[in-house]
Short mmCIF file of C-alpha atoms and ligand atoms in Angstrom, two decimals:
data_model
loop_
_atom_site.label_atom_id
_atom_site.label_comp_id
_atom_site.label_asym_id
_atom_site.label_seq_id
_atom_site.Cartn_x
_atom_site.Cartn_y
_atom_site.Cartn_z
CA MET A 1 -137.24 88.16 149.60
CA SER A 2 -137.52 84.54 151.06
CA ALA A 3 -134.11 82.72 151.58
CA VAL A 4 -135.76 79.55 151.52
CA ASN A 5 -137.35 80.00 148.02
CA ALA A 6 -134.03 81.46 146.58
CA THR A 7 -132.25 78.52 147.94
CA LEU A 8 -130.80 76.47 145.07
CA ASP A 9 -130.45 72.70 145.26
CA LYS A 10 -127.11 72.04 146.45
CA ASN A 11 -127.06 68.72 145.11
CA THR A 12 -127.96 70.03 141.69
CA LYS A 13 -124.84 68.99 139.55
CA SER A 14 -123.15 71.76 137.82
CA SER A 15 -122.88 69.52 134.31
CA PRO A 16 -125.67 68.60 132.08
CA ILE A 17 -124.13 65.32 131.83
CA ASP A 18 -126.35 63.09 133.58
CA SER A 19 -125.07 60.14 136.24
CA GLN A 20 -125.39 57.61 133.50
CA SER A 21 -122.77 58.77 131.53
CA VAL A 22 -119.94 56.58 131.33
CA LYS A 23 -116.80 57.01 133.79
CA LYS A 24 -113.96 56.58 131.39
CA GLU A 25 -111.56 54.02 133.01
CA GLN A 26 -109.11 55.29 130.69
CA PRO A 27 -109.19 57.10 127.34
CA SER A 28 -109.50 54.84 124.63
CA ALA A 29 -106.80 56.80 122.48
CA THR A 30 -103.93 59.11 123.61
CA PRO A 31 -102.62 61.90 121.45
CA ALA A 32 -99.69 59.70 120.92
CA ALA A 33 -101.97 56.90 119.55
CA PRO A 34 -101.48 56.42 115.37
CA LEU A 35 -103.58 58.68 113.25
CA LEU A 36 -106.35 56.57 111.29
CA LEU A 37 -108.48 59.35 109.97
CA ASP A 38 -107.22 62.57 108.82
CA ILE A 39 -109.78 64.81 107.35
CA LYS A 40 -108.41 68.02 105.51
CA ASN A 41 -109.96 71.24 104.65
CA VAL A 42 -112.97 69.03 103.11
CA GLN A 43 -115.68 71.07 101.20
CA LYS A 44 -119.05 69.94 99.75
CA HIS A 45 -121.53 71.82 97.91
CA TYR A 46 -125.01 70.82 97.00
CA GLY A 47 -126.07 73.07 94.22
CA LYS A 48 -125.19 76.71 95.08
CA PHE A 49 -125.21 75.85 98.90
CA GLN A 50 -122.03 74.95 100.58
CA ALA A 51 -122.80 72.52 103.34
CA LEU A 52 -118.99 72.13 104.26
CA LYS A 53 -116.80 75.05 104.22
CA GLY A 54 -113.52 73.45 104.92
CA VAL A 55 -113.69 71.04 107.68
CA SER A 56 -110.62 69.63 109.14
CA LEU A 57 -110.03 66.78 111.92
CA ASP A 58 -108.00 64.17 112.62
CA LEU A 59 -109.08 60.93 114.53
CA ARG A 60 -106.65 58.50 116.36
CA GLU A 61 -106.67 54.63 116.65
CA GLY A 62 -109.25 53.65 119.47
CA GLU A 63 -110.52 57.24 119.75
CA ILE A 64 -114.21 58.09 119.83
CA ILE A 65 -115.03 61.47 118.25
CA SER A 66 -118.72 62.84 118.62
CA VAL A 67 -119.60 65.38 115.84
CA LEU A 68 -122.09 67.63 117.52
CA GLY A 69 -124.14 70.60 115.98
CA PRO A 70 -127.57 71.61 115.55
CA SER A 71 -129.83 70.51 112.58
CA GLY A 72 -128.45 71.49 109.21
CA CYS A 73 -124.91 72.21 110.12
CA GLY A 74 -123.22 69.69 107.96
CA LYS A 75 -122.94 66.74 110.37
CA SER A 76 -124.50 63.77 108.45
CA THR A 77 -122.74 65.23 105.31
CA LEU A 78 -119.38 65.00 106.84
CA LEU A 79 -120.17 61.25 107.98
CA GLN A 80 -121.22 60.37 104.46
CA LEU A 81 -118.22 61.82 102.96
CA VAL A 82 -116.06 59.46 105.14
CA ALA A 83 -118.56 56.33 104.52
CA GLY A 84 -118.27 57.04 100.71
CA LEU A 85 -121.82 57.78 100.24
CA ALA A 86 -120.94 61.35 98.91
CA LYS A 87 -117.89 63.00 97.27
CA PRO A 88 -116.06 66.00 98.49
CA ASP A 89 -115.60 68.82 96.20
CA GLY A 90 -112.52 69.89 97.71
CA GLY A 91 -109.89 68.94 100.31
CA GLU A 92 -109.14 65.10 100.97
CA ILE A 93 -109.93 62.25 103.49
CA VAL A 94 -106.98 59.91 104.40
CA LEU A 95 -107.81 56.77 106.30
CA SER A 96 -104.75 54.57 107.43
CA GLY A 97 -102.45 56.71 105.19
CA GLN A 98 -104.68 55.87 102.14
CA ARG A 99 -106.48 58.98 100.30
CA ILE A 100 -110.15 57.65 100.03
CA ALA A 101 -111.83 60.72 98.93
CA SER A 102 -110.88 63.92 97.33
CA ALA A 103 -112.68 66.05 94.28
CA SER A 104 -110.68 63.99 92.09
CA SER A 105 -110.44 60.51 93.59
CA MET A 106 -112.90 58.03 95.38
CA VAL A 107 -112.39 54.64 97.03
CA PRO A 108 -115.77 52.86 96.93
CA PRO A 109 -117.48 52.55 100.19
CA GLU A 110 -117.15 48.77 100.54
CA LYS A 111 -113.19 49.19 99.95
CA ARG A 112 -112.54 51.76 102.59
CA GLY A 113 -112.98 49.41 105.62
CA VAL A 114 -115.42 51.29 107.38
CA ASN A 115 -118.93 50.23 108.48
CA MET A 116 -121.88 52.32 109.23
CA VAL A 117 -124.57 52.07 111.84
CA PHE A 118 -127.77 54.32 110.56
CA GLN A 119 -130.41 56.08 112.52
CA ASP A 120 -132.91 53.50 111.44
CA TYR A 121 -130.63 50.40 111.79
CA ALA A 122 -131.02 49.72 108.00
CA LEU A 123 -131.46 45.96 109.03
CA TRP A 124 -132.56 43.18 106.27
CA PRO A 125 -136.53 42.82 107.60
CA HIS A 126 -136.42 39.29 106.02
CA MET A 127 -133.50 38.07 107.25
CA SER A 128 -133.12 36.60 110.86
CA VAL A 129 -131.00 38.22 113.35
CA PHE A 130 -128.11 35.82 112.85
CA ASP A 131 -128.18 35.90 108.90
CA ASN A 132 -128.33 40.23 109.37
CA ILE A 133 -125.11 39.87 111.79
CA ALA A 134 -123.42 37.30 109.34
CA TYR A 135 -124.32 39.55 106.28
CA GLY A 136 -120.75 41.03 105.96
CA LEU A 137 -118.72 37.79 106.66
CA LYS A 138 -120.61 35.90 103.94
CA GLN A 139 -119.84 38.84 101.38
CA LYS A 140 -116.30 38.19 102.69
CA LYS A 141 -116.76 34.60 101.64
CA MET A 142 -115.67 33.62 105.29
CA ASN A 143 -116.31 29.72 106.04
CA ARG A 144 -119.58 28.58 107.65
CA GLY A 145 -117.83 27.44 110.78
CA ALA A 146 -115.68 30.73 111.22
CA ILE A 147 -119.08 32.90 110.65
CA ARG A 148 -120.89 30.78 113.17
CA ASP A 149 -118.12 31.61 115.77
CA LYS A 150 -117.95 35.39 114.74
CA VAL A 151 -121.69 35.81 114.99
CA GLY A 152 -121.85 33.93 118.42
CA GLU A 153 -119.50 36.09 119.73
CA ALA A 154 -121.18 39.13 118.54
CA VAL A 155 -124.49 37.59 119.96
CA ASP A 156 -122.96 37.37 123.25
CA LEU A 157 -121.45 40.99 123.42
CA LEU A 158 -124.74 42.36 122.53
CA ARG A 159 -126.69 40.11 124.77
CA LEU A 160 -128.97 38.71 121.66
CA ASN A 161 -128.64 35.30 122.86
CA GLY A 162 -132.26 33.56 122.06
CA LEU A 163 -133.02 35.94 119.17
CA GLU A 164 -131.03 34.68 116.74
CA ASP A 165 -133.98 33.19 114.74
CA ARG A 166 -136.27 36.38 115.09
CA LEU A 167 -136.87 38.68 112.27
CA PRO A 168 -135.93 42.45 112.88
CA PRO A 169 -139.83 43.20 113.16
CA GLN A 170 -140.10 40.72 115.86
CA LEU A 171 -137.61 42.77 117.90
CA SER A 172 -137.53 45.93 120.23
CA GLY A 173 -136.06 49.31 119.16
CA GLY A 174 -133.32 48.47 121.50
CA GLN A 175 -132.60 44.98 120.31
CA GLN A 176 -132.80 46.29 116.44
CA GLN A 177 -130.16 48.47 117.68
CA ARG A 178 -127.94 45.88 119.12
CA VAL A 179 -128.28 43.78 115.91
CA ALA A 180 -127.07 46.85 113.84
CA ILE A 181 -124.06 47.49 116.04
CA ALA A 182 -123.34 43.59 116.15
CA ARG A 183 -123.59 43.53 112.21
CA ALA A 184 -121.17 46.40 112.19
CA ILE A 185 -118.56 45.22 114.81
CA VAL A 186 -118.39 41.52 113.41
CA THR A 187 -116.60 42.58 110.36
CA GLU A 188 -113.89 44.42 112.58
CA PRO A 189 -114.00 47.54 110.41
CA ARG A 190 -111.09 49.70 110.79
CA LEU A 191 -113.53 52.77 111.69
CA MET A 192 -117.21 52.40 112.80
CA LEU A 193 -119.31 55.56 111.54
CA LEU A 194 -122.73 55.94 113.85
CA ASP A 195 -125.23 58.30 112.29
CA GLU A 196 -127.54 59.38 115.08
CA PRO A 197 -127.60 55.80 116.20
CA LEU A 198 -130.09 56.23 119.27
CA SER A 199 -132.56 58.95 118.10
CA ASN A 200 -135.28 56.28 117.42
CA LEU A 201 -135.33 55.10 120.81
CA ASP A 202 -137.09 56.26 124.00
CA MET A 203 -135.14 58.51 126.39
CA ARG A 204 -134.58 55.56 128.93
CA LEU A 205 -132.96 53.17 126.39
CA ARG A 206 -131.12 56.06 125.03
CA ILE A 207 -129.52 56.39 128.18
CA GLU A 208 -128.92 52.73 128.57
CA MET A 209 -127.57 52.11 125.21
CA ARG A 210 -125.18 55.15 124.95
CA THR A 211 -123.33 53.89 127.92
CA GLU A 212 -123.40 50.48 126.83
CA MET A 213 -122.08 51.40 123.71
CA ALA A 214 -119.30 53.56 124.94
CA VAL A 215 -118.07 50.62 127.14
CA LEU A 216 -118.27 48.14 124.34
CA PHE A 217 -116.48 50.28 122.17
CA ARG A 218 -113.75 51.12 124.64
CA ARG A 219 -113.40 47.41 125.44
CA LEU A 220 -112.70 46.20 122.10
CA GLY A 221 -110.73 49.48 121.04
CA ILE A 222 -112.92 50.39 118.20
CA SER A 223 -112.38 53.63 116.60
CA VAL A 224 -115.69 55.43 116.15
CA PHE A 225 -116.61 58.71 114.24
CA HIS A 226 -120.13 59.38 115.95
CA VAL A 227 -122.84 61.88 114.66
CA THR A 228 -125.50 63.24 117.27
CA HIS A 229 -127.46 66.47 117.84
CA ASP A 230 -127.61 65.18 121.40
CA PRO A 231 -124.99 66.86 123.96
CA GLU A 232 -125.50 64.27 126.77
CA GLU A 233 -125.04 61.23 124.06
CA ALA A 234 -121.82 63.24 123.14
CA PHE A 235 -120.59 63.64 126.44
CA ALA A 236 -121.58 59.79 127.18
CA MET A 237 -119.32 58.65 124.15
CA ALA A 238 -116.63 60.83 123.08
CA ASP A 239 -113.05 61.34 123.81
CA ARG A 240 -113.31 64.47 121.65
CA LEU A 241 -116.11 66.48 120.65
CA LEU A 242 -116.11 68.39 117.37
CA ILE A 243 -118.63 71.08 117.42
CA MET A 244 -119.80 72.09 114.09
CA ARG A 245 -121.97 75.21 113.02
CA GLU A 246 -123.00 76.14 109.57
CA GLY A 247 -120.81 73.88 107.83
CA GLU A 248 -117.46 74.78 109.73
CA VAL A 249 -115.79 73.48 112.82
CA ASP A 250 -116.60 75.68 115.60
CA GLN A 251 -114.41 73.77 118.25
CA PHE A 252 -112.63 70.68 118.43
CA ALA A 253 -111.47 69.54 121.99
CA THR A 254 -112.25 67.33 125.06
CA PRO A 255 -115.53 67.35 126.41
CA GLU A 256 -114.23 69.03 129.67
CA GLN A 257 -112.89 71.83 127.44
CA CYS A 258 -115.66 72.28 125.45
CA PHE A 259 -118.01 72.41 128.57
CA SER A 260 -116.05 74.82 130.64
CA ARG A 261 -114.92 77.16 127.65
CA PRO A 262 -117.15 76.80 124.98
CA ALA A 263 -115.77 78.74 121.87
CA SER A 264 -118.68 80.39 120.88
CA ARG A 265 -122.04 81.67 122.00
CA GLU A 266 -123.77 78.88 119.79
CA ALA A 267 -121.24 76.29 121.49
CA ALA A 268 -122.05 77.61 124.87
CA SER A 269 -125.97 77.43 124.14
CA LEU A 270 -125.69 73.93 122.78
CA LEU A 271 -123.70 72.89 125.72
CA GLY A 272 -126.40 73.86 128.48
CA ALA A 273 -125.34 77.64 128.94
CA ILE A 274 -129.14 78.57 127.90
CA ASN A 275 -128.99 81.93 130.01
CA ARG A 276 -127.75 85.05 128.00
CA LEU A 277 -127.75 88.64 129.34
CA GLU A 278 -125.91 91.37 127.20
CA GLY A 279 -123.94 94.24 129.05
CA GLU A 280 -120.85 96.27 128.89
CA PHE A 281 -117.25 94.97 129.93
CA ALA A 282 -115.41 96.32 133.09
CA TYR A 283 -112.55 95.65 135.08
CA THR A 284 -112.81 95.39 138.67
CA PRO A 285 -110.18 97.00 140.91
CA GLY A 286 -108.42 93.63 141.21
CA GLY A 287 -108.22 93.69 137.45
CA GLU A 288 -110.41 90.77 136.63
CA LEU A 289 -112.69 91.01 133.54
CA ALA A 290 -116.45 91.62 134.45
CA LEU A 291 -119.57 92.23 132.59
CA ARG A 292 -122.04 94.81 133.80
CA THR A 293 -125.46 93.14 133.25
CA PRO A 294 -129.07 94.24 133.96
CA ALA A 295 -128.95 91.60 136.56
CA GLY A 296 -125.62 92.87 138.32
CA LEU A 297 -121.67 93.29 137.97
CA VAL A 298 -120.33 89.73 137.24
CA PRO A 299 -116.86 88.77 136.69
CA GLY A 300 -116.16 85.99 134.50
CA ILE A 301 -113.87 84.38 131.62
CA TYR A 302 -113.78 85.47 128.31
CA CYS A 303 -114.06 82.30 125.89
CA GLY A 304 -114.70 84.03 122.54
CA ALA A 305 -112.08 84.24 119.70
CA GLY A 306 -109.35 87.12 119.76
CA GLU A 307 -108.06 89.38 122.47
CA ALA A 308 -109.74 90.01 125.94
CA PRO A 309 -112.13 92.78 125.42
CA GLN A 310 -111.52 96.25 126.34
CA ALA A 311 -113.48 98.08 129.01
CA GLY A 312 -116.56 99.57 127.62
CA GLU A 313 -116.84 97.31 124.93
CA ARG A 314 -120.38 95.27 124.46
CA GLY A 315 -120.45 91.81 125.56
CA GLU A 316 -122.47 88.95 126.31
CA LEU A 317 -122.69 86.68 129.58
CA ARG A 318 -123.82 82.97 128.94
CA PHE A 319 -124.30 80.58 131.99
CA ARG A 320 -126.20 77.66 132.99
CA PRO A 321 -128.98 77.45 135.59
CA GLU A 322 -127.32 74.66 137.35
CA GLU A 323 -124.23 76.82 138.23
CA LEU A 324 -125.85 79.50 140.07
CA LYS A 325 -125.43 79.26 143.89
CA THR A 326 -127.33 80.76 146.92
CA GLN A 327 -125.93 83.41 149.18
CA SER A 328 -125.71 80.93 151.90
CA GLU A 329 -123.28 78.55 149.99
CA SER A 330 -120.77 81.60 150.70
CA VAL A 331 -119.42 80.97 147.08
CA GLU A 332 -117.57 84.19 145.57
CA GLY A 333 -118.64 85.19 142.03
CA GLY A 334 -121.23 88.02 140.58
CA THR A 335 -124.07 88.64 142.45
CA LEU A 336 -127.40 88.70 140.17
CA HIS A 337 -131.08 89.85 141.11
CA PHE A 338 -134.07 88.62 139.28
CA ARG A 339 -137.83 88.68 139.97
CA ILE A 340 -139.64 85.32 139.52
CA VAL A 341 -141.80 85.18 136.74
CA HIS A 342 -143.21 81.67 136.52
CA GLY A 343 -142.13 78.57 138.35
CA THR A 344 -142.71 74.71 137.37
CA PHE A 345 -142.12 71.54 139.44
CA GLU A 346 -139.63 69.06 137.77
CA GLY A 347 -139.67 66.31 140.63
CA THR A 348 -136.54 66.84 142.41
CA ARG A 349 -136.35 70.79 141.97
CA TRP A 350 -138.41 73.73 140.67
CA ARG A 351 -137.33 75.58 137.71
CA SER A 352 -138.24 79.14 137.24
CA LEU A 353 -138.34 81.60 134.53
CA ALA A 354 -137.27 85.05 135.94
CA GLU A 355 -136.58 88.63 134.66
CA THR A 356 -134.05 91.33 135.62
CA THR A 357 -135.31 95.10 136.34
CA SER A 358 -134.89 95.73 132.48
CA GLY A 359 -136.88 92.64 131.30
CA ASP A 360 -134.18 90.05 130.48
CA ARG A 361 -135.22 86.61 131.01
CA ALA A 362 -133.31 83.59 132.51
CA TYR A 363 -133.83 80.15 133.89
CA LEU A 364 -133.10 79.35 137.48
CA LEU A 365 -133.34 76.17 139.52
CA HIS A 366 -134.50 76.07 143.20
CA SER A 367 -134.83 73.54 145.85
CA ALA A 368 -138.17 75.18 147.11
CA PRO A 369 -141.00 76.27 145.30
CA VAL A 370 -140.83 79.95 144.03
CA ILE A 371 -143.59 82.21 143.77
CA PRO A 372 -144.21 84.67 141.17
CA GLY A 373 -143.24 88.19 141.66
CA GLU A 374 -140.96 87.07 144.45
CA GLU A 375 -136.98 88.75 144.17
CA VAL A 376 -134.19 86.32 144.44
CA THR A 377 -130.63 87.01 144.69
CA LEU A 378 -128.09 84.69 143.52
CA ILE A 379 -124.51 83.94 143.04
CA LEU A 380 -122.69 83.13 139.71
CA PRO A 381 -119.05 81.69 140.31
CA ARG A 382 -116.59 83.29 138.11
CA HIS A 383 -115.55 80.21 136.43
CA ALA A 384 -119.13 79.60 135.35
CA ALA A 385 -119.49 83.24 133.77
CA LEU A 386 -118.92 82.69 129.97
CA PHE A 387 -118.43 85.76 128.25
CA TYR A 388 -118.40 86.61 124.30
CA ARG A 389 -118.43 89.54 122.32
CA VAL A 390 -121.69 90.46 120.56
P1 ATP B 1 -129.74 66.86 110.88
O1 ATP B 1 -129.30 66.75 112.49
O2 ATP B 1 -131.05 67.68 110.76
O3 ATP B 1 -129.46 65.62 110.20
P2 ATP B 1 -127.18 67.62 109.68
O4 ATP B 1 -126.29 68.48 110.55
O5 ATP B 1 -126.77 66.25 109.65
O6 ATP B 1 -128.60 68.01 110.19
P3 ATP B 1 -126.70 67.88 106.96
O7 ATP B 1 -127.83 66.58 106.59
O8 ATP B 1 -125.12 67.30 106.72
O9 ATP B 1 -126.81 68.35 108.30
O10 ATP B 1 -127.12 68.95 105.77
C1 ATP B 1 -126.57 69.96 105.85
C2 ATP B 1 -127.23 70.98 105.09
O11 ATP B 1 -126.92 70.46 103.46
C3 ATP B 1 -128.62 71.32 105.26
O12 ATP B 1 -128.84 72.73 105.00
C4 ATP B 1 -129.29 70.47 104.28
O13 ATP B 1 -130.53 70.80 104.11
C5 ATP B 1 -128.37 70.42 103.23
N1 ATP B 1 -128.53 68.79 102.30
C6 ATP B 1 -128.25 68.09 102.74
N2 ATP B 1 -128.40 67.04 101.81
C7 ATP B 1 -128.62 67.68 100.78
C8 ATP B 1 -129.11 67.19 99.42
N3 ATP B 1 -128.90 66.02 98.91
N4 ATP B 1 -129.41 68.30 98.68
C9 ATP B 1 -129.38 69.72 98.80
N5 ATP B 1 -128.92 69.85 99.81
C10 ATP B 1 -128.66 69.09 101.01
#
């Protein structure tokens, strides 16, 4: 084995959250902030199919909650129930102390004090940027001078100066998205709903816009309920993450808590722990929980439901490629052995597909080229070895 080729990039961050993510100057809400949105055991069927199986969550004034989950898990359905675009068949939704939805009652969308930004922006194509932003204010019958002032403020905030007379088709995707946000914030909603707001933008713009949005909402103290399938977008925006799976809440916690202790194998995978090795639980002589995997014995943390496993039970290790260290880094943890199958250059590092002696595959990261057939030994720190029952 070549030590050089097995060397991982020491600069590789141990988090998938990119450097553009917002450094929160301060959380936009504290647990003590007043309750704004209370979703209690909400259920929703489409025919016989149950899209939401009893979802509960609380959102505090000024808080940004991102709902994250794979396609079809019920994210948009949940958002639509809050917006008033669909009705729950069980449970209730309370906004600012007022019940806005249940199986037997429904406050119409326009009376809820919420505003929604859609994936496709939903701008009026025949109206100028100014008129699009002013739309909600005109509906409220605000006088012209006040409308001009409010739209002017929103135009400044969203950096749309000079574009006021253009029609939406004459704008770029990022500019259209900014108009949609300006239109939503100008009416000062109690709650802002964002449904995959950046999914139509290219990657560079997505990174820019998610940071801009997070900064803006925090500065204005706007409460936000945000749906995305993109973990990086959720990390860039959220005070708390709601991870959903098959119509249920998998985990509801801060991004840091979800990242370091994903509550399920699926949540771990969603948050970047893409590598998976099965094995048998064991306890080290020091009493630490470990998993005997085909790549080696790994001490780690049990993150699943219920009591810690017993020795001899079957289990699964999940880990992120970014968390692996080289032996030269003198980090304590489990020693894993792999043979390189294939390597690809990623600009600042190499990624390999590797396998254990029993053929289990994993993705690894390296700071130097790797050669197929080469054997590598790597260290997985204990805190990064996430265990679940199988
Ligand atoms: P995506 O990220 O793909 O938008 P999602 O997590 O937002 O997915 P939902 O759109 O909430 O998921 O849908 C949840 C489930 O309910 C899916 O299986 C979907 O097919 C189903 N569903 C959604 N709307 C309807 C509908 N109007 N009629 C029947 N089934 C529906």
